[in-house]
Tab-separated table of C-alpha atoms and ligand atoms in Angstrom:
chain	number	residue	atom	x	y	z
A	1	UNK	CA	-9.150	12.893	9.812
A	2	UNK	CA	-6.853	9.667	10.774
A	3	UNK	CA	-6.965	8.352	7.677
A	4	UNK	CA	-5.841	12.056	6.445
A	5	UNK	CA	-2.564	11.347	8.652
A	6	UNK	CA	-2.374	8.122	7.255
A	7	UNK	CA	-2.883	8.906	3.560
A	8	UNK	CA	1.247	11.380	4.231
A	9	UNK	CA	3.626	9.336	2.979
A	10	UNK	CA	5.822	6.979	5.786
A	11	UNK	CA	9.444	9.389	4.384
A	12	UNK	CA	8.000	12.476	5.349
A	13	UNK	CA	6.089	11.783	8.100
A	14	UNK	CA	9.073	12.123	10.255
A	15	UNK	CA	10.110	15.459	8.527
A	16	UNK	CA	6.707	17.070	9.398
A	17	UNK	CA	7.530	20.053	12.204
A	18	UNK	CA	4.369	21.468	12.222
A	19	UNK	CA	-0.210	21.266	11.728
A	20	UNK	CA	-2.372	23.632	11.327
A	21	UNK	CA	-5.379	23.335	9.769
A	22	UNK	CA	-8.654	24.721	7.949
A	23	UNK	CA	-12.021	24.874	8.919
A	24	UNK	CA	-15.539	25.827	7.725
A	25	UNK	CA	-16.640	28.538	9.205
A	26	UNK	CA	-19.347	29.440	11.620
A	27	UNK	CA	-19.750	25.086	11.577
A	28	UNK	CA	-20.081	24.710	15.506
A	29	UNK	CA	-20.118	21.383	18.440
A	30	UNK	CA	-21.002	21.765	22.328
A	31	UNK	CA	-18.772	19.349	23.702
A	32	UNK	CA	-18.262	18.108	26.441
A	33	UNK	CA	-15.329	20.463	28.538
A	34	UNK	CA	-13.474	17.455	30.482
A	35	UNK	CA	-14.357	15.003	27.608
A	36	UNK	CA	-14.229	17.066	24.332
A	37	UNK	CA	-16.568	14.258	23.539
A	38	UNK	CA	-19.325	16.077	21.378
A	39	UNK	CA	-22.916	16.067	23.739
A	40	UNK	CA	-25.671	17.325	20.651
A	41	UNK	CA	-24.380	16.829	16.770
A	42	UNK	CA	-23.870	19.177	15.220
A	43	UNK	CA	-24.829	22.950	13.546
A	44	UNK	CA	-23.584	23.393	10.222
A	45	UNK	CA	-22.685	25.809	8.714
A	46	UNK	CA	-25.467	26.914	7.058
A	47	UNK	CA	-27.724	25.813	9.148
A	48	UNK	CA	-29.720	28.957	9.973
A	49	UNK	CA	-30.929	29.361	13.203
A	50	UNK	CA	-34.143	32.364	13.147
A	51	UNK	CA	-35.219	31.707	16.587
A	52	UNK	CA	-32.087	32.581	18.310
A	53	UNK	CA	-32.001	35.836	15.269
A	54	UNK	CA	-34.188	38.440	17.395
A	55	UNK	CA	-31.857	37.738	20.740
A	56	UNK	CA	-29.422	38.247	19.813
A	57	UNK	CA	-29.726	41.313	17.738
A	58	UNK	CA	-31.286	42.219	21.489
A	59	UNK	CA	-27.903	42.251	22.282
A	60	UNK	CA	-25.325	42.460	20.081
A	61	UNK	CA	-24.925	46.247	18.041
A	62	UNK	CA	-26.744	46.960	14.664
A	63	UNK	CA	-26.179	44.800	11.669
A	64	UNK	CA	-22.661	42.799	13.760
A	65	UNK	CA	-21.695	39.935	11.746
A	66	UNK	CA	-23.334	37.679	14.235
A	67	UNK	CA	-26.860	38.453	13.565
A	68	UNK	CA	-27.039	36.503	10.313
A	69	UNK	CA	-29.519	33.251	11.539
A	70	UNK	CA	-26.035	30.985	10.854
A	71	UNK	CA	-23.727	32.699	12.456
A	72	UNK	CA	-21.871	30.473	15.065
A	73	UNK	CA	-23.714	33.470	17.902
A	74	UNK	CA	-27.649	31.923	16.588
A	75	UNK	CA	-25.979	28.678	17.034
A	76	UNK	CA	-24.719	29.302	20.448
A	77	UNK	CA	-27.795	31.055	21.486
A	78	UNK	CA	-30.412	27.824	20.733
A	79	UNK	CA	-28.556	26.086	22.206
A	80	UNK	CA	-28.758	26.711	25.209
A	81	UNK	CA	-32.384	27.431	24.586
A	82	UNK	CA	-33.184	24.397	24.116
A	83	UNK	CA	-29.954	21.671	26.720
A	84	UNK	CA	-31.082	20.153	30.038
A	85	UNK	CA	-29.179	19.628	32.600
A	86	UNK	CA	-25.397	19.705	30.840
A	87	UNK	CA	-26.003	23.755	30.287
A	88	UNK	CA	-22.994	23.678	33.042
A	89	UNK	CA	-19.823	20.957	31.559
A	90	UNK	CA	-20.147	22.438	27.796
A	91	UNK	CA	-17.706	24.514	26.064
A	92	UNK	CA	-17.559	25.304	22.355
A	93	UNK	CA	-15.925	24.055	19.572
A	94	UNK	CA	-15.864	24.923	15.936
A	95	UNK	CA	-14.969	22.625	13.959
A	96	UNK	CA	-11.184	24.176	13.102
A	97	UNK	CA	-10.739	23.689	17.197
A	98	UNK	CA	-12.482	20.769	17.688
A	99	UNK	CA	-10.273	19.141	14.852
A	100	UNK	CA	-6.737	20.278	16.134
A	101	UNK	CA	-7.766	19.413	19.654
A	102	UNK	CA	-7.598	15.640	18.633
A	103	UNK	CA	-4.343	15.883	17.503
A	104	UNK	CA	-2.934	18.462	20.765
A	105	UNK	CA	-4.932	17.299	23.574
A	106	UNK	CA	-5.751	20.998	25.413
A	107	UNK	CA	-9.475	21.916	25.069
A	108	UNK	CA	-11.101	24.460	24.659
A	109	UNK	CA	-8.640	26.979	21.914
A	110	UNK	CA	-9.377	28.454	18.997
A	111	UNK	CA	-8.375	31.323	16.107
A	112	UNK	CA	-10.006	34.704	15.454
A	113	UNK	CA	-10.895	33.293	12.569
A	114	UNK	CA	-12.608	31.229	13.355
A	115	UNK	CA	-13.930	33.600	16.601
A	116	UNK	CA	-15.020	35.882	14.405
A	117	UNK	CA	-19.530	34.803	13.662
A	118	UNK	CA	-19.444	33.923	17.539
A	119	UNK	CA	-18.399	37.850	18.220
A	120	UNK	CA	-15.181	38.384	19.429
A	121	UNK	CA	-13.496	41.023	18.591
A	122	UNK	CA	-10.094	40.904	16.973
A	123	UNK	CA	-9.140	44.254	17.075
A	124	UNK	CA	-9.340	44.346	21.420
A	125	UNK	CA	-8.026	40.872	21.012
A	126	UNK	CA	-11.282	39.870	23.921
A	127	UNK	CA	-14.717	38.620	23.908
A	128	UNK	CA	-16.654	42.298	23.823
A	129	UNK	CA	-18.834	43.413	26.738
A	130	UNK	CA	-22.008	42.698	25.799
A	131	UNK	CA	-21.319	38.720	25.049
A	132	UNK	CA	-19.730	38.016	28.426
A	133	UNK	CA	-22.203	38.756	30.063
A	134	UNK	CA	-24.149	36.746	28.951
A	135	UNK	CA	-25.363	33.948	30.615
A	136	UNK	CA	-23.282	30.953	28.514
A	137	UNK	CA	-20.094	32.825	27.691
A	138	UNK	CA	-18.423	29.949	29.915
A	139	UNK	CA	-18.994	28.383	26.886
A	140	UNK	CA	-16.788	30.526	24.890
A	141	UNK	CA	-12.763	29.174	24.399
A	142	UNK	CA	-9.734	31.240	23.725
A	143	UNK	CA	-8.709	32.576	21.021
A	144	UNK	CA	-5.355	33.248	19.878
A	145	UNK	CA	-3.472	34.839	16.794
A	146	UNK	CA	-4.401	32.205	13.406
A	147	UNK	CA	-0.495	29.674	13.432
A	148	UNK	CA	0.430	29.858	17.070
A	149	UNK	CA	1.222	27.037	18.821
A	150	UNK	CA	-0.518	25.088	20.652
A	151	UNK	CA	0.551	22.443	22.097
A	152	UNK	CA	3.182	19.049	21.269
A	153	UNK	CA	1.215	16.495	18.446
A	154	UNK	CA	-0.264	14.114	21.011
A	155	UNK	CA	2.766	11.331	22.763
A	156	UNK	CA	0.001	8.577	20.623
A	157	UNK	CA	-0.085	9.885	18.455
A	158	UNK	CA	3.527	9.936	16.793
A	159	UNK	CA	4.726	6.996	18.396
A	160	UNK	CA	1.491	5.857	16.069
A	161	UNK	CA	2.034	7.804	12.892
A	162	UNK	CA	5.399	7.986	13.096
A	163	UNK	CA	5.721	11.488	13.508
A	164	UNK	CA	7.636	13.492	15.455
A	165	UNK	CA	7.492	13.133	18.933
A	166	UNK	CA	8.083	17.668	19.080
A	167	UNK	CA	5.823	18.186	16.395
A	168	UNK	CA	3.935	21.590	17.364
A	169	UNK	CA	0.109	21.574	16.545
A	170	UNK	CA	-0.621	25.426	15.409
A	171	UNK	CA	-4.420	26.847	16.400
A	172	UNK	CA	-5.512	27.465	12.704
A	173	UNK	CA	-8.552	30.006	10.291
A	174	UNK	CA	-11.838	28.931	8.256
A	175	UNK	CA	-10.799	28.010	4.900
A	176	UNK	CA	-11.953	31.163	2.631
A	177	UNK	CA	-9.018	32.612	5.132
A	178	UNK	CA	-6.503	29.445	4.197
A	179	UNK	CA	-7.679	29.833	0.351
A	180	UNK	CA	-5.984	33.516	0.082
A	181	UNK	CA	-3.062	32.578	2.202
A	182	UNK	CA	-2.313	29.963	0.005
A	183	UNK	CA	-2.557	33.131	-2.802
A	184	UNK	CA	0.086	34.604	-1.253
A	185	UNK	CA	-1.263	38.240	-1.656
A	186	UNK	CA	0.618	39.165	1.450
A	187	UNK	CA	0.656	43.538	0.480
A	188	UNK	CA	-1.433	45.788	0.711
A	189	UNK	CA	-3.520	46.910	-2.029
A	190	UNK	CA	-3.087	41.895	-3.195
A	191	UNK	CA	-6.483	41.216	-4.200
A	192	UNK	CA	-8.044	37.261	-4.981
A	193	UNK	CA	-11.469	37.170	-7.025
A	194	UNK	CA	-12.763	34.058	-6.467
A	195	UNK	CA	-14.345	32.928	-10.200
A	196	UNK	CA	-16.178	29.945	-9.195
A	197	UNK	CA	-19.416	29.595	-9.491
A	198	UNK	CA	-19.869	32.701	-7.813
A	199	UNK	CA	-18.003	35.872	-7.584
A	200	UNK	CA	-15.715	36.201	-3.921
A	201	UNK	CA	-13.369	38.912	-3.747
A	202	UNK	CA	-10.676	39.593	-1.036
A	203	UNK	CA	-9.128	42.324	-0.831
A	204	UNK	CA	-5.939	43.080	1.900
A	205	UNK	CA	-6.176	46.365	3.577
A	206	UNK	CA	-4.682	48.285	6.196
A	207	UNK	CA	-7.938	49.692	7.263
A	208	UNK	CA	-11.331	47.647	8.076
A	209	UNK	CA	-14.691	48.078	7.021
A	210	UNK	CA	-17.435	46.490	7.951
A	211	UNK	CA	-21.175	46.928	5.295
A	212	UNK	CA	-24.169	44.428	6.490
A	213	UNK	CA	-26.166	46.156	3.703
A	214	UNK	CA	-23.878	44.296	1.559
A	215	UNK	CA	-22.748	41.423	4.126
A	216	UNK	CA	-18.829	42.906	3.404
A	217	UNK	CA	-16.746	43.266	6.921
A	218	UNK	CA	-13.499	42.179	7.889
A	219	UNK	CA	-11.671	39.107	9.024
A	220	UNK	CA	-7.636	40.465	10.747
A	221	UNK	CA	-4.891	38.528	9.390
A	222	UNK	CA	-2.005	40.224	11.238
A	223	UNK	CA	-2.061	43.846	10.820
A	224	UNK	CA	-4.110	43.868	8.295
A	225	UNK	CA	-7.610	43.104	7.382
A	226	UNK	CA	-8.864	40.356	5.001
A	227	UNK	CA	-11.709	42.740	3.766
A	228	UNK	CA	-13.741	40.468	1.237
A	229	UNK	CA	-17.901	40.470	-0.363
A	230	UNK	CA	-19.096	37.907	-2.832
A	231	UNK	CA	-21.536	39.247	-6.611
A	232	UNK	CA	-23.851	36.471	-6.864
A	233	UNK	CA	-22.709	36.328	-10.487
A	234	UNK	CA	-20.029	33.995	-11.985
A	235	UNK	CA	-19.689	30.469	-13.437
A	236	UNK	CA	-23.029	29.207	-12.692
A	237	UNK	CA	-24.473	31.649	-15.550
A	238	UNK	CA	-22.078	30.610	-17.613
A	239	UNK	CA	-23.055	26.924	-17.215
A	240	UNK	CA	-26.630	27.194	-17.663
A	241	UNK	CA	-25.825	28.732	-21.233
A	242	UNK	CA	-22.259	26.772	-22.265
A	243	UNK	CA	-20.441	23.037	-21.466
A	244	UNK	CA	-17.064	24.179	-19.984
A	245	UNK	CA	-15.695	22.910	-23.905
A	246	UNK	CA	-17.919	25.555	-25.130
A	247	UNK	CA	-16.815	27.671	-24.022
A	248	UNK	CA	-13.193	27.031	-24.079
A	249	UNK	CA	-13.366	26.769	-27.559
A	250	UNK	CA	-16.333	29.848	-28.254
A	251	UNK	CA	-12.840	31.948	-26.107
A	252	UNK	CA	-10.460	31.853	-27.716
A	253	UNK	CA	-11.986	33.641	-31.090
A	254	UNK	CA	-12.042	36.340	-28.267
A	255	UNK	CA	-10.243	39.658	-28.574
A	256	UNK	CA	-10.114	41.024	-25.841
A	257	UNK	CA	-8.659	44.426	-26.608
A	258	UNK	CA	-12.273	44.809	-28.357
A	259	UNK	CA	-14.368	46.967	-25.607
A	260	UNK	CA	-17.700	44.328	-25.773
A	261	UNK	CA	-21.055	47.259	-26.142
A	262	UNK	CA	-23.345	44.680	-24.246
A	263	UNK	CA	-24.724	45.700	-20.988
A	264	UNK	CA	-25.172	42.495	-18.807
A	265	UNK	CA	-26.275	41.464	-15.116
A	266	UNK	CA	-25.453	37.587	-15.059
A	267	UNK	CA	-27.653	35.575	-12.177
A	268	UNK	CA	-28.416	32.540	-12.222
A	269	UNK	CA	-31.542	33.935	-10.320
A	270	UNK	CA	-33.062	37.325	-8.811
A	271	UNK	CA	-31.052	38.093	-6.555
A	272	UNK	CA	-27.960	40.763	-5.091
A	273	UNK	CA	-26.108	41.428	-2.550
A	274	UNK	CA	-22.613	42.919	-3.494
A	275	UNK	CA	-21.914	45.358	-5.306
A	276	UNK	CA	-25.417	46.313	-4.788
A	277	UNK	CA	-27.639	44.977	-2.104
A	278	UNK	CA	-31.003	43.907	-4.123
A	279	UNK	CA	-32.601	41.109	-2.592
A	280	UNK	CA	-34.792	41.505	-6.641
A	281	UNK	CA	-32.174	42.797	-9.068
A	282	UNK	CA	-33.803	41.116	-12.572
A	283	UNK	CA	-30.295	38.665	-14.123
A	284	UNK	CA	-30.105	40.833	-17.937
A	285	UNK	CA	-29.546	38.775	-19.916
A	286	UNK	CA	-30.647	40.051	-23.434
A	287	UNK	CA	-30.921	41.177	-26.138
A	288	UNK	CA	-29.351	38.287	-27.214
A	289	UNK	CA	-26.741	37.684	-30.817
A	290	UNK	CA	-27.143	35.490	-32.796
A	291	UNK	CA	-23.124	34.956	-32.391
A	292	UNK	CA	-22.244	32.980	-29.603
A	293	UNK	CA	-18.679	33.994	-29.500
A	294	UNK	CA	-19.918	38.096	-28.944
A	295	UNK	CA	-23.207	36.750	-26.372
A	296	UNK	CA	-19.929	35.117	-24.193
A	297	UNK	CA	-17.773	38.489	-24.995
A	298	UNK	CA	-20.693	39.543	-24.002
A	299	UNK	CA	-20.138	38.317	-20.185
A	300	UNK	CA	-17.613	37.836	-19.685
A	301	UNK	CA	-17.096	41.234	-20.451
A	302	UNK	CA	-19.823	42.438	-17.586
A	303	UNK	CA	-18.941	39.826	-15.705
A	304	UNK	CA	-15.528	42.236	-15.294
A	305	UNK	CA	-17.389	45.246	-14.991
A	306	UNK	CA	-19.199	43.616	-11.446
A	307	UNK	CA	-15.757	43.328	-10.092
A	308	UNK	CA	-14.794	46.222	-10.998
A	309	UNK	CA	-17.536	47.899	-9.380
A	310	UNK	CA	-16.883	45.403	-6.176
A	311	UNK	CA	-13.699	46.724	-5.521
A	312	UNK	CA	-14.320	50.412	-6.815
A	313	UNK	CA	-17.396	49.947	-3.477
A	314	UNK	CA	-14.222	48.298	-1.195
A	315	UNK	CA	-12.548	51.540	-2.162
A	316	UNK	CA	-15.555	53.852	-1.115
A	317	UNK	CA	-16.210	52.073	1.885
A	318	UNK	CA	-12.686	52.831	3.118
A	319	UNK	CA	-10.203	50.075	2.456
A	320	UNK	CA	-6.508	50.877	0.567
A	321	UNK	CA	-6.706	50.643	-2.699
A	322	UNK	CA	-6.773	47.374	-4.946
A	323	UNK	CA	-3.555	47.090	-6.729
A	324	UNK	CA	-2.721	44.144	-8.535
A	325	UNK	CA	-5.956	40.810	-8.662
A	326	UNK	CA	-4.892	36.796	-8.076
A	327	UNK	CA	-7.502	34.945	-9.763
A	328	UNK	CA	-8.854	31.127	-8.476
A	329	UNK	CA	-11.578	29.004	-9.536
A	330	UNK	CA	-12.433	27.135	-13.174
A	331	UNK	CA	-12.718	31.170	-14.747
A	332	UNK	CA	-9.227	31.498	-13.655
A	333	UNK	CA	-7.690	29.450	-16.316
A	334	UNK	CA	-9.565	31.464	-18.555
A	335	UNK	CA	-6.880	34.151	-20.359
A	336	UNK	CA	-8.973	35.597	-23.337
A	337	UNK	CA	-11.306	36.298	-19.591
A	338	UNK	CA	-8.039	37.422	-18.248
A	339	UNK	CA	-6.840	40.285	-20.310
A	340	UNK	CA	-10.507	41.466	-20.236
A	341	UNK	CA	-11.213	41.614	-17.455
A	342	UNK	CA	-6.980	43.555	-17.196
A	343	UNK	CA	-8.464	45.441	-18.706
A	344	UNK	CA	-11.616	46.595	-17.201
A	345	UNK	CA	-10.133	46.427	-14.271
A	346	UNK	CA	-7.552	48.359	-14.801
A	347	UNK	CA	-4.951	45.927	-12.893
A	348	UNK	CA	-2.656	43.030	-13.089
A	349	UNK	CA	-4.563	39.925	-13.533
A	350	UNK	CA	-2.677	36.813	-12.736
A	351	UNK	CA	-3.911	32.835	-12.153
A	352	UNK	CA	-2.701	32.736	-8.778
A	353	UNK	CA	0.349	30.417	-8.757
A	354	UNK	CA	-1.335	28.129	-5.168
A	355	UNK	CA	-5.562	27.652	-4.753
A	356	UNK	CA	-5.760	25.466	-1.911
A	357	UNK	CA	-7.019	25.904	1.930
A	358	UNK	CA	-4.489	22.800	2.711
A	359	UNK	CA	-1.693	25.154	0.831
A	360	UNK	CA	-3.265	28.041	3.619
A	361	UNK	CA	-2.789	25.799	6.248
A	362	UNK	CA	0.084	24.271	5.905
A	363	UNK	CA	2.068	28.363	4.940
A	364	UNK	CA	0.075	28.819	8.818
A	365	UNK	CA	2.013	25.071	10.044
A	366	UNK	CA	4.920	27.144	8.675
A	367	UNK	CA	4.628	30.299	10.524
A	368	UNK	CA	3.759	28.913	14.412
A	369	UNK	CA	7.128	26.704	13.894
A	370	UNK	CA	9.239	29.503	12.667
A	371	UNK	CA	7.349	30.684	16.112
A	372	UNK	CA	8.456	28.655	18.442
A	373	UNK	CA	12.080	28.391	17.701
B	1	LIG	P1	-17.111	26.422	-7.294
B	1	LIG	O1	-16.039	26.065	-7.098
B	1	LIG	O2	-17.298	27.044	-6.936
B	1	LIG	O3	-18.446	25.586	-7.380
B	1	LIG	P2	-14.885	25.888	-9.326
B	1	LIG	O4	-14.149	26.792	-9.064
B	1	LIG	O5	-15.180	24.593	-10.142
B	1	LIG	O6	-16.587	26.677	-9.006
B	1	LIG	O7	-15.695	26.527	-10.730
B	1	LIG	C1	-16.484	26.106	-11.765
B	1	LIG	C2	-17.077	26.941	-12.512
B	1	LIG	O8	-16.235	27.615	-13.818
B	1	LIG	C3	-17.833	26.520	-13.202
B	1	LIG	O9	-19.458	27.606	-13.096
B	1	LIG	C4	-18.265	27.529	-15.003
B	1	LIG	O10	-19.461	28.079	-15.471
B	1	LIG	C5	-16.992	27.709	-15.313
B	1	LIG	N1	-15.819	27.974	-16.367
B	1	LIG	C6	-15.342	26.130	-16.578
B	1	LIG	N2	-14.220	26.384	-17.868
B	1	LIG	C7	-14.628	27.548	-18.040
B	1	LIG	C8	-13.806	29.191	-18.372
B	1	LIG	N3	-13.411	27.962	-19.915
B	1	LIG	N4	-13.801	30.455	-18.448
B	1	LIG	C9	-14.668	30.872	-18.460
B	1	LIG	N5	-14.976	29.596	-17.188
B	1	LIG	C10	-14.789	28.363	-16.927
């Protein structure tokens, strides 16, 4: 963290008026509520706590976001069941909360994006009664909207690194939401498809939808909802078959205005969650035509059909209809694929100008600064 501050060019530091950052969702740190020192090793985002799951399921509403072994609440319960005498003096922070605390020094502040997986209700703007009544509820941090000013940057840090004295530190968000914010999609119906190793979609909606069968849930973004789902199809399958160089060369010969009749379900291994919930769904990549251009065309078109099905499922579940799709990730540079997707989705598709999560966090910092002034 302090190395990163040092990396900011000296002449820029004195112009910085506001700071925010993002962290990995569900990475959890239990600290001492007086000193902020970690009193347990951090729980990483993807760590599962299956022993805690039955207890969490017994208190939370059915299919709630916390009912997954890697949720923050399962990590909290896991710790609570194994903690010794320091249960009373403990406090739970997410990765972003803890890093921000190093900058502003006020312990126990989080944001409603990071707090979703510990059970916070961003609609009611409170922790639900079933959570507040638990013996460990005193560990829960207080929650503000992402991009809310918390306090000034600590004086000793401002002095040491040459930042402004009144530089404000604002609440953060999760890394995937920050990446969405970076794309500057801010109207309901605008969406971002990430074509990396997997295919993930995020859609700004006026309505909140949840369906744990498909792994679909909604994050609050001010007065709107960010609805998301992730398919196991995507670039990982392409990489099993072609090098990035081959992908580029073969794509040049594809005619994107022509529909491919090849119908695949490209998966790196069996199992799909969204837009088809089937843990046994087998990859379908046959028959393979002799011509690799034709094969790649069929695969790219099949992935586009999965993307189209994903957006129509979100609509069926009650989300605002997608009207425009921005694209991030390695697949976004493939212009032929973009054209294929435009035809299959029936929507304008373009590459997002910015996709770095840090850019999204900087937008939150700007929002916090405007709020302060
Ligand atoms: P992640 O961060 O999820 O690992 P990236 O966003 O870095 O993924 O994207 C990498 C993926 O992009 C690879 O799986 C690769 O198959 C895919 N990719 C790379 N070049 C192309 C291309 N020209 N067309 C389509 N997909 C591509």
